[in-house]
Short mmCIF file of C-alpha atoms and ligand atoms in Angstrom, two decimals:
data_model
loop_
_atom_site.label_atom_id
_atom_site.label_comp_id
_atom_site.label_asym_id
_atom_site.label_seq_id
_atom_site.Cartn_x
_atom_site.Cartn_y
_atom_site.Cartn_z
CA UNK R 1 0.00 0.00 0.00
CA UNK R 2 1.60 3.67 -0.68
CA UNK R 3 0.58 6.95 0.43
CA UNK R 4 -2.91 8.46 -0.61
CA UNK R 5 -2.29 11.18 -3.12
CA UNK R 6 -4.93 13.55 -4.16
CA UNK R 7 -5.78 15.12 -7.62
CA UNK R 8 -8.14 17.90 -9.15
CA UNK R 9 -9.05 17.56 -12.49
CA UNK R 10 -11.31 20.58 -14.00
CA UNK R 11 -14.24 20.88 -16.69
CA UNK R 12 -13.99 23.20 -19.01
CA UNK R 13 -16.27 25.67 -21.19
CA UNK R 14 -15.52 26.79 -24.02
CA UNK R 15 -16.32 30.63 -25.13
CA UNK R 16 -16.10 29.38 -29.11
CA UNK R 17 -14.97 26.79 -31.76
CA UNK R 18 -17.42 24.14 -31.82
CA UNK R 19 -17.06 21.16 -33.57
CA UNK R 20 -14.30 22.37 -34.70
CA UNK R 21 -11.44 20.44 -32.71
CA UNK R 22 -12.10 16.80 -34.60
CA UNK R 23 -11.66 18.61 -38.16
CA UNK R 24 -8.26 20.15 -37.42
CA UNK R 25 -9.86 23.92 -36.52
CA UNK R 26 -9.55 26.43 -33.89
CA UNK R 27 -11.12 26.09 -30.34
CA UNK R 28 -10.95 28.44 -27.26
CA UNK R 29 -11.39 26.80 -24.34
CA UNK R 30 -11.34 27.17 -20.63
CA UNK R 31 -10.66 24.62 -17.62
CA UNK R 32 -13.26 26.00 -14.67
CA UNK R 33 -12.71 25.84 -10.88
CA UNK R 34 -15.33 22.68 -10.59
CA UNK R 35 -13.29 19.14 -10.47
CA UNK R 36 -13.30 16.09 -10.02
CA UNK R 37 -11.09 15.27 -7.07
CA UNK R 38 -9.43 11.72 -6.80
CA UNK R 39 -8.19 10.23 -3.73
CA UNK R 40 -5.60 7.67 -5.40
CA UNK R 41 -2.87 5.03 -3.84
CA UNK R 42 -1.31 1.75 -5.01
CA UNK R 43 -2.82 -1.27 -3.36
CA UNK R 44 -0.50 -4.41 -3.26
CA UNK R 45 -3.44 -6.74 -4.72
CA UNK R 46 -4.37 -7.88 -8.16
CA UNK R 47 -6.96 -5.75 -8.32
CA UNK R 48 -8.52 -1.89 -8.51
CA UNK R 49 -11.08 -1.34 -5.95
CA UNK R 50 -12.88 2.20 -7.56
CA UNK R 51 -15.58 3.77 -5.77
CA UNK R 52 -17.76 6.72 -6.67
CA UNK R 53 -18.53 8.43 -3.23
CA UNK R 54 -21.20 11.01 -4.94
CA UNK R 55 -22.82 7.78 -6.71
CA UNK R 56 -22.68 5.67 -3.65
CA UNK R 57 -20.96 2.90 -5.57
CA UNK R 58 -18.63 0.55 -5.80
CA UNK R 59 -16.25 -1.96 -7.90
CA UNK R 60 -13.58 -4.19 -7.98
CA UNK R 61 -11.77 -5.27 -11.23
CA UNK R 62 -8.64 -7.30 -11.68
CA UNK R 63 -5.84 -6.08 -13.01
CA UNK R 64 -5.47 -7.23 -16.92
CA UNK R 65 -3.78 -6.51 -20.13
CA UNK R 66 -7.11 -6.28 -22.02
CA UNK R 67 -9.70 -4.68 -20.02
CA UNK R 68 -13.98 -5.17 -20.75
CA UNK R 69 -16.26 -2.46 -21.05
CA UNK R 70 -18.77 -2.72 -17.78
CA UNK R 71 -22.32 -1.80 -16.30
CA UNK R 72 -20.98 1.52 -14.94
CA UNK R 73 -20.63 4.10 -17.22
CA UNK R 74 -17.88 5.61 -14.52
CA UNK R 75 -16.28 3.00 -13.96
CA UNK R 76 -15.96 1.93 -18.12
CA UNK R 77 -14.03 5.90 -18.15
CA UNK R 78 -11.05 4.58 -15.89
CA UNK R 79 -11.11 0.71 -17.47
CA UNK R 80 -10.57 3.02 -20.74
CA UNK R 81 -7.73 5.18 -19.35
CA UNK R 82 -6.04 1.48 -17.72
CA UNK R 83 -6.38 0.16 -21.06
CA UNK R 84 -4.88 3.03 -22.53
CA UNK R 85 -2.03 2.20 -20.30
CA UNK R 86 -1.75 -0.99 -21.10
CA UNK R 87 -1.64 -0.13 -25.19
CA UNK R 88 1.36 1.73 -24.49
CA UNK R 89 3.15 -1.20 -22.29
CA UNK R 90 2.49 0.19 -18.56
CA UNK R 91 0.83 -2.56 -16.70
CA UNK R 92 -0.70 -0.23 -13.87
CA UNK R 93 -1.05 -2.79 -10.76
CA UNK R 94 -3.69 -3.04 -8.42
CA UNK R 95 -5.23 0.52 -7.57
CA UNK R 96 -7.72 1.99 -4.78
CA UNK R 97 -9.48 4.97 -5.89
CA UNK R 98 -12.36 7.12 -4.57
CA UNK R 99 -13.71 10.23 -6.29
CA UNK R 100 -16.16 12.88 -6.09
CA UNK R 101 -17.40 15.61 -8.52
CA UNK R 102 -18.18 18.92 -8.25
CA UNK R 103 -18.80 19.47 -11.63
CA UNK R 104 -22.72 19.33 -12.60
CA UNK R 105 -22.71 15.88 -14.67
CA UNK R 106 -24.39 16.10 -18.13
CA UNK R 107 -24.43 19.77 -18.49
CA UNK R 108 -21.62 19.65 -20.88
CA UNK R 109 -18.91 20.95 -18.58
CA UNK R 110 -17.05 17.55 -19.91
CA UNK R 111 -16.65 16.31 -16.44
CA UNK R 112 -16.23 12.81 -18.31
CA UNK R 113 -13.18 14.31 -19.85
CA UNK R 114 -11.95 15.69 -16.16
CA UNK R 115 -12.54 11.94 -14.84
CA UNK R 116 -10.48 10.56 -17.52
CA UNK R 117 -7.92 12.92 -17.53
CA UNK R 118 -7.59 13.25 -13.92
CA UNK R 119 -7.05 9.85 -13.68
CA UNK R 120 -4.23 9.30 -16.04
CA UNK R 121 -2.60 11.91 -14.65
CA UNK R 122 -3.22 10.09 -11.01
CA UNK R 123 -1.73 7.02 -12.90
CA UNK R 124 1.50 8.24 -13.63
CA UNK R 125 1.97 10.16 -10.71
CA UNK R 126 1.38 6.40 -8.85
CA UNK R 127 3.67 5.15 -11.36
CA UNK R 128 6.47 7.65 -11.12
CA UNK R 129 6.54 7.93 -15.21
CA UNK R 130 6.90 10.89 -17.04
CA UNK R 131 4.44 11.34 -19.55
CA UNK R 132 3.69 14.72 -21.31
CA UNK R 133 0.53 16.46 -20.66
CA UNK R 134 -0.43 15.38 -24.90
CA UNK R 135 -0.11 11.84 -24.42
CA UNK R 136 -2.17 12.12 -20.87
CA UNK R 137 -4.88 13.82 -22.67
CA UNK R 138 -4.43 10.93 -25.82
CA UNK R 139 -5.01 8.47 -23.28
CA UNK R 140 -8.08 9.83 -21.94
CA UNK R 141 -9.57 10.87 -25.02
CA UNK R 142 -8.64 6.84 -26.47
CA UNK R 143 -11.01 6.07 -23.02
CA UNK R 144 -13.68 7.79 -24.39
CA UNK R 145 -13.54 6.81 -28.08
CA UNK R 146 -12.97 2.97 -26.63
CA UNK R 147 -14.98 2.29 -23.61
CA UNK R 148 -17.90 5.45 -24.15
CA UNK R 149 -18.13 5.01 -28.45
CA UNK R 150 -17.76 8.80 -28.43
CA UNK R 151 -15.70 9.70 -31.32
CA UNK R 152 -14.74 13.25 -29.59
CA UNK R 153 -12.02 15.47 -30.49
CA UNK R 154 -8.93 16.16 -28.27
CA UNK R 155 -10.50 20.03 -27.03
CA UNK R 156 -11.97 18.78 -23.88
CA UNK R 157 -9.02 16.87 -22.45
CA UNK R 158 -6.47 19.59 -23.73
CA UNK R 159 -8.48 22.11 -21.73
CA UNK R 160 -8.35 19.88 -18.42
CA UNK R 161 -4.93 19.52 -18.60
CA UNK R 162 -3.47 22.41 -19.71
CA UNK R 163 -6.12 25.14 -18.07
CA UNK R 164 -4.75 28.33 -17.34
CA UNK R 165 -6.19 30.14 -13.96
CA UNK R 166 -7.90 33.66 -15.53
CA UNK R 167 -6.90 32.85 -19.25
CA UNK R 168 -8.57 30.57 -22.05
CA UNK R 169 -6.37 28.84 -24.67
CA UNK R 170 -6.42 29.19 -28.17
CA UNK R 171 -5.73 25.89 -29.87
CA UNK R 172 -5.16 24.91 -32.99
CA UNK R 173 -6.13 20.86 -33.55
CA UNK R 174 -3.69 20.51 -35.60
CA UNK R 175 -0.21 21.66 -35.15
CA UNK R 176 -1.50 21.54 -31.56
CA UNK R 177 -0.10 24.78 -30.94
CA UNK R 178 -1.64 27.60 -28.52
CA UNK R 179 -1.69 30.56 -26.93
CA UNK R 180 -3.49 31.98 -23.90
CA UNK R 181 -5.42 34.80 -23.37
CA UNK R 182 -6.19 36.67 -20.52
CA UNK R 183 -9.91 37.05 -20.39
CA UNK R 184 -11.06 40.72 -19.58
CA UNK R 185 -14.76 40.99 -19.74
CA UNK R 186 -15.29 44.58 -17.83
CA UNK R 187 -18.46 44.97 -16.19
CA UNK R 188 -19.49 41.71 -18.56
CA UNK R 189 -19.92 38.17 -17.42
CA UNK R 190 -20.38 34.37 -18.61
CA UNK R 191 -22.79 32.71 -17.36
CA UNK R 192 -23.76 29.28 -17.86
CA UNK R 193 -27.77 28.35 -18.09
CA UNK R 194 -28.13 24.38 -18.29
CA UNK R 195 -31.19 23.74 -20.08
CA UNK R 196 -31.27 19.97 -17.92
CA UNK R 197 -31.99 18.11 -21.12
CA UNK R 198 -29.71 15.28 -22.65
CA UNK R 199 -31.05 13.96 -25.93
CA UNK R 200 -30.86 10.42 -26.00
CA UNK R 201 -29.19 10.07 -28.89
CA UNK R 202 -26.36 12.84 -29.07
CA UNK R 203 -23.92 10.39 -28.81
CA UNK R 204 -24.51 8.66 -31.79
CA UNK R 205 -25.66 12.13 -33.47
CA UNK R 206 -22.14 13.23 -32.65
CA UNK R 207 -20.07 10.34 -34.18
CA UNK R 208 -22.64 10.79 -37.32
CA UNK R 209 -21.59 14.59 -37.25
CA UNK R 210 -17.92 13.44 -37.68
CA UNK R 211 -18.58 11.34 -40.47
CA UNK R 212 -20.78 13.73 -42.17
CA UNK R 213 -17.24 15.71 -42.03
CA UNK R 214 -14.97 13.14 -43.54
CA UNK R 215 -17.43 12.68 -46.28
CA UNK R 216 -17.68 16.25 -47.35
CA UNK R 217 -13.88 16.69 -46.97
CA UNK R 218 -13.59 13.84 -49.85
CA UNK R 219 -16.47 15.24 -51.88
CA UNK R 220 -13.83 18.68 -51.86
CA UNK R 221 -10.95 16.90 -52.13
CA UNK R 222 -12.43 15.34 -55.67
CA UNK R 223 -11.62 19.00 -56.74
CA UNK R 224 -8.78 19.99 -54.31
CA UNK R 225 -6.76 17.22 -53.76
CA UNK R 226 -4.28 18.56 -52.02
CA UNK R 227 -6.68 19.98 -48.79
CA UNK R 228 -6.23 17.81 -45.83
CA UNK R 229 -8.43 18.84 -43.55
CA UNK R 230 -11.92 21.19 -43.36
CA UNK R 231 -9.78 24.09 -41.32
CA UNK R 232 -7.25 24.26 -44.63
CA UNK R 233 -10.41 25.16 -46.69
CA UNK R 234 -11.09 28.47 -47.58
CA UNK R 235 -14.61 29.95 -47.66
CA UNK R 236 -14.07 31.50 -51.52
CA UNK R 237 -12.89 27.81 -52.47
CA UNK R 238 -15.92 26.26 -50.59
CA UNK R 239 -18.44 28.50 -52.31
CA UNK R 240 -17.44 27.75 -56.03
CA UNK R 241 -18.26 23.98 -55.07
CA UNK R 242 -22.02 24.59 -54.02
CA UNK R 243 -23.21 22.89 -57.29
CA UNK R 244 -21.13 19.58 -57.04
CA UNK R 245 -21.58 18.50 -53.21
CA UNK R 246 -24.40 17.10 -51.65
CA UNK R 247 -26.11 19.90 -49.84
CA UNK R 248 -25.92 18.58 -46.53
CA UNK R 249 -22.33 18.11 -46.40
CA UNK R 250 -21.93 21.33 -48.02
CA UNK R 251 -23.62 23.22 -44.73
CA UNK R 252 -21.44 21.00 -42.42
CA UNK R 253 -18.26 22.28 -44.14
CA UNK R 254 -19.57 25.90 -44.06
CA UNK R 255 -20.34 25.82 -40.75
CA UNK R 256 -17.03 24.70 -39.72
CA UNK R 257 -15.15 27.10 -42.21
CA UNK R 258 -17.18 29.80 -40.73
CA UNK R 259 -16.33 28.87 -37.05
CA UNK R 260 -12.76 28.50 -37.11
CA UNK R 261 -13.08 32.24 -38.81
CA UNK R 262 -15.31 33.28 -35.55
CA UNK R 263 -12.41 32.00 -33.19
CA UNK R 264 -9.67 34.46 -34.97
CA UNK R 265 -12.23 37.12 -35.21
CA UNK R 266 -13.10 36.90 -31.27
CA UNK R 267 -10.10 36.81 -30.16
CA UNK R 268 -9.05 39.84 -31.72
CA UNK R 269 -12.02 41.40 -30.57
CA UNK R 270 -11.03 40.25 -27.02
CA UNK R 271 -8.01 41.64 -27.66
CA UNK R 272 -9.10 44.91 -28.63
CA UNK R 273 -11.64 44.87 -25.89
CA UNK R 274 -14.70 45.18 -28.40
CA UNK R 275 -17.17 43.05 -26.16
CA UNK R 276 -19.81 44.21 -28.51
CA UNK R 277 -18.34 42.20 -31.42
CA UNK R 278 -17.50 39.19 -29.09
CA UNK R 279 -21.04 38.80 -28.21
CA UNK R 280 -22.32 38.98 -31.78
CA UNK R 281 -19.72 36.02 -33.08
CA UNK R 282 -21.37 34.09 -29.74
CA UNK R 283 -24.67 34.46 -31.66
CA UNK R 284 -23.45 34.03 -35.22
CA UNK R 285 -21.71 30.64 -33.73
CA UNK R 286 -24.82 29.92 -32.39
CA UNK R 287 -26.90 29.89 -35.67
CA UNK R 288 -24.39 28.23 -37.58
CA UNK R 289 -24.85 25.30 -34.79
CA UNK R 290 -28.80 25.37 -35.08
CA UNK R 291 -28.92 25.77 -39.07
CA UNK R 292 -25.89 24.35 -40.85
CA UNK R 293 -24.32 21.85 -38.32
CA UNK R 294 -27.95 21.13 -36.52
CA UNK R 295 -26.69 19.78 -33.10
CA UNK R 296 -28.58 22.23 -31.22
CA UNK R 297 -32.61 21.05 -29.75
CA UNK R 298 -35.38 23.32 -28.91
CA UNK R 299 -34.51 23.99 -25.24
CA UNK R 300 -31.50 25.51 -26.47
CA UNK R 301 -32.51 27.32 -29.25
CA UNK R 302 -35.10 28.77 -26.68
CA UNK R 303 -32.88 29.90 -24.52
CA UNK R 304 -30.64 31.76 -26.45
CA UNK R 305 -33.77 33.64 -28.26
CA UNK R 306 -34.41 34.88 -25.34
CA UNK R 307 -31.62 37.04 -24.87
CA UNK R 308 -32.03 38.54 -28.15
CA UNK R 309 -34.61 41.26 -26.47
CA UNK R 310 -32.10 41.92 -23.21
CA UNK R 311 -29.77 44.59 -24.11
CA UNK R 312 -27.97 43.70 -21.47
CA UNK R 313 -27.03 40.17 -22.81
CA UNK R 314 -24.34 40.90 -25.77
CA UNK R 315 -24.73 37.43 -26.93
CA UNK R 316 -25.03 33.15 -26.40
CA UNK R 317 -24.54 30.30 -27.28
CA UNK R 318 -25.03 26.85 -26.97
CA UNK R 319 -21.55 25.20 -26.04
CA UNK R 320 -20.29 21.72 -26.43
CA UNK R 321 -21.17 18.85 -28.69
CA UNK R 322 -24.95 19.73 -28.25
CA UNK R 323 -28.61 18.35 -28.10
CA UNK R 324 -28.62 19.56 -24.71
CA UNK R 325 -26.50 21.12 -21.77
CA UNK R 326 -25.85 24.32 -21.54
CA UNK R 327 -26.09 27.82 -23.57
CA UNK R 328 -22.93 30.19 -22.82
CA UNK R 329 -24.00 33.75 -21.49
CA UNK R 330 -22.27 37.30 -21.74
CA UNK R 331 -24.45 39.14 -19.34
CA UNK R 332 -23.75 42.86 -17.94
CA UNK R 333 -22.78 41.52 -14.45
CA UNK R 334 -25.60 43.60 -12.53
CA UNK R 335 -28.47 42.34 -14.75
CA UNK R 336 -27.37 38.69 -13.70
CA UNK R 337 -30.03 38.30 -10.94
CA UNK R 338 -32.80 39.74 -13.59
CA UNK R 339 -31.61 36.78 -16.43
CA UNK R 340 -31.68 34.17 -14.13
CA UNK R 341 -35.53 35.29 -13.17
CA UNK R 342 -36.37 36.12 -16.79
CA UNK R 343 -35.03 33.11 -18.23
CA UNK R 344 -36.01 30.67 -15.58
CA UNK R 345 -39.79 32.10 -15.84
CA UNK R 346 -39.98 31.32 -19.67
CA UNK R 347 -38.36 28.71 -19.63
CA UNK R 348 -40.89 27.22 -17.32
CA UNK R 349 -43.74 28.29 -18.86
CA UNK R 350 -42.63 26.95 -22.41
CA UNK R 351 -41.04 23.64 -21.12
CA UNK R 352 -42.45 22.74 -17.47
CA UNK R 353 -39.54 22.39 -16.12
CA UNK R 354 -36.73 24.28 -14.96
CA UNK R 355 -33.16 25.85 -16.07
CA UNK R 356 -30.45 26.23 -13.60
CA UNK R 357 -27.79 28.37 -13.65
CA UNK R 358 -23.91 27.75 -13.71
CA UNK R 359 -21.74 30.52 -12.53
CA UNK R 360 -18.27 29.34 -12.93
CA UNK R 361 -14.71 30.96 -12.81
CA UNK R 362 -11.49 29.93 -14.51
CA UNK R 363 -8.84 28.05 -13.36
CA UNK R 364 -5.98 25.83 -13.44
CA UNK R 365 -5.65 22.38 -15.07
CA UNK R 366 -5.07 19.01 -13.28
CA UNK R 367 -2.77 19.06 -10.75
CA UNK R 368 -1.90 17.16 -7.68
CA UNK R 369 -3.40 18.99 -4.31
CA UNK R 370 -3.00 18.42 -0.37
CA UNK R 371 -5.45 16.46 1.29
CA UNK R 372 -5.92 19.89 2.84
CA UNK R 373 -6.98 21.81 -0.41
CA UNK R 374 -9.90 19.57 -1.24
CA UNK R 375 -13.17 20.77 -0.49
CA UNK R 376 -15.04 20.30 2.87
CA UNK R 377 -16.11 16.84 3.35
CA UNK R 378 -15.10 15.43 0.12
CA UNK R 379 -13.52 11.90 1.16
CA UNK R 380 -14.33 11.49 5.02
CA UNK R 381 -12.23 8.53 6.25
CA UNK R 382 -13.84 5.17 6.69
C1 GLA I 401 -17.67 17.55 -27.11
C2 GLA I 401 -16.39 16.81 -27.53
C3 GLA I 401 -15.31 17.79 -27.99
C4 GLA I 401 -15.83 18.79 -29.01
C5 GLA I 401 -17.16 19.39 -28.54
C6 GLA I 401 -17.79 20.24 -29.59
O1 GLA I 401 -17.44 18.29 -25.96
O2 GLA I 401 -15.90 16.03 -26.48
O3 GLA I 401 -14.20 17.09 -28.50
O4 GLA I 401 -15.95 18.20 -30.27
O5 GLA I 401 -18.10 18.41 -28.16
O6 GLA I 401 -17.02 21.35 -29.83
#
């Protein structure tokens, strides 16, 4: 048995560049100050006892080389990330683990991605290797492709691990290269309103999404066969090919063409402190979502038409992979009590049922913490 160590592993928003991470775009990301916290230590035995202390649940699995996908969706995250060590030749030996979230689950705050993340990193701290902070968030994004069938892109585990506190991270997919930037919003906030819906089947509308992609990339590439990915493609070259694709891949393409150009564009406006023009790109990438890349729902698209009246409110969003979660607020900070009562109302009235709101600050990535820096009551001692 060796020494407990603890671990904090964040969610993340992300202010714009959707569905753009898995075609090679731009993405601006955050990691938030709700984690999931991981009480981790090395048992002796030939097998990981897990347990899920917010779940109230529990189980044991022995250690393998080839790991099975399980009844516990929780539990099939970390059998991903062990298997993910094992691809890459590091037997991990029996493990006890407890953790406990603070991040709301299915609201699209990716706290699947903080669980997976959080535990690789866990992993090789146990382990004493010395993996980079890439092939950690490989690893956990392999768990989710494996042992979830979520073909995601690498945006949520990058913004985990590599969270800034008080800045959001421009990346680019695919020379993985970023920068970060210091997010000034004045007297302006974001605000998170979760609409409490999951579709049931965003998962599988997701992978379809991605395929819809590699399909329209060939149907371009039958002209332009040098493009490698959707984020090479310029919108003057997309245009001129209306006639010859299929019109459905066409609007996926534009979409994401138009996206990555609504990252650039808002972070210059950040940059030059033009809120105004920040919160108009939020509702441009908002539309684009609804109409062209349709992985928005009603809720959603309810919620942010609502905020078109406010003045206060320069613009939303929905954010993440969609069909539910959360829309992505700018709201003058002293109107914030009158949105939540405005928007809760309708959205009462129109749905029977309520929206709850997310207020959530930036911070760092996963790191290791003191049993003394977790929050109150997290892992009382048995
Ligand atoms: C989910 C995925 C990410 C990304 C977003 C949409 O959060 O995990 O990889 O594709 O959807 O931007």
């Amino acid at each position: 048995m060796t020494a407990k160590i603890y671990v904090a592993a964040p969610g993340r928003i992300n202010l714009i560049g959707e569905h753009t991470d898995y075609n090679g775009g731009l993405v601006f990301p955050a990691a938030i100050d709700k984690c999931v916290y991981f009480e981790l230590s090395l048992n002796g035995l030939d097998k990981h006892r897990f347990q899920a202390i917010d779940l109230d649940e529990k189980i044991e699995v022995f250690v393998a080389n080839k790991y099975e996908r399980g009844a516990m969706s929780w539990a099939n995250y970390l059998l991903g990330v062990l298997q993910a060590f094992s691809n890459r030749g590091h037997q991990v030996p029996g493990v006890d683990l407890r953790i406990s979230s603070a991040i709301p689950i299915g609201a699209g705050l990716s706290s699947s991605a903080a669980l997976c993340s959080g535990f690789a990193f866990g992993l090789q701290e146990l382990l004493g290797l010395s993996l980079d902070r890439w092939t950690l968030a490989e690893m956990a994004q392999e768990s989710e492709h494996n042992f979830a069938g979520v073909q995601c892109g690498i945006m949520d585990q990058f913004a985990s691990l590599f969270g800034k506190k008080d800045r959001a991270l421009v990346l680019d997919c695919s020379s993985r290269e970023f920068r970060e930037r210091p997010i000034e919003l004045d007297q302006y906030q974001l605000i998170l309103c979760d609409s409490q819906v999951k579709h049931d089947l965003a998962d599988s509308a997701y992978n379809e999404r991605r395929e819809e992609c590699a399909k329209g990339l060939e149907q371009f590439q039958v002209s332009h066969p040098n493009t490698k990915s959707i984020s090479d493609i310029d919108w003057d070259d997309l245009i001129l090919e209306v006639a010859f694709m299929d019109d459905l891949y066409f609007r996926r393409l534009s979409y994401v063409v138009q996206e990555n150009e609504r990252v650039t564009a808002t972070e210059a406006a950040l940059e030059a402190g033009n809120l105004q023009k920040v919160g108009k790109l939020l509702y441009q990438s908002h539309e684009g979502l609804e109409q062209l890349y349709q992985v928005s729902c009603p809720e959603l698209d309810f919620l942010v038409d609502q905020t078109y009246q406010l003045p206060q409110v320069l613009g939303a969003r929905m954010m993440g992979g969609g069909f539910g979660g959360c829309t992505l607020n700018l709201v003058k900070r002293s109107f914030i009590p009158e949105f939540r009562d405005r928007l809760s109302y309708a959205y009462r009235e129109r749905f029977g049922k309520d929206c709850r709101f997310i207020e959530v600050e930036i911070g760092d990535g996963v790191r290791m913490i003191e049993k003394a820096g977790l929050p109150a009551d997290t892992f009382l001692d048995v």
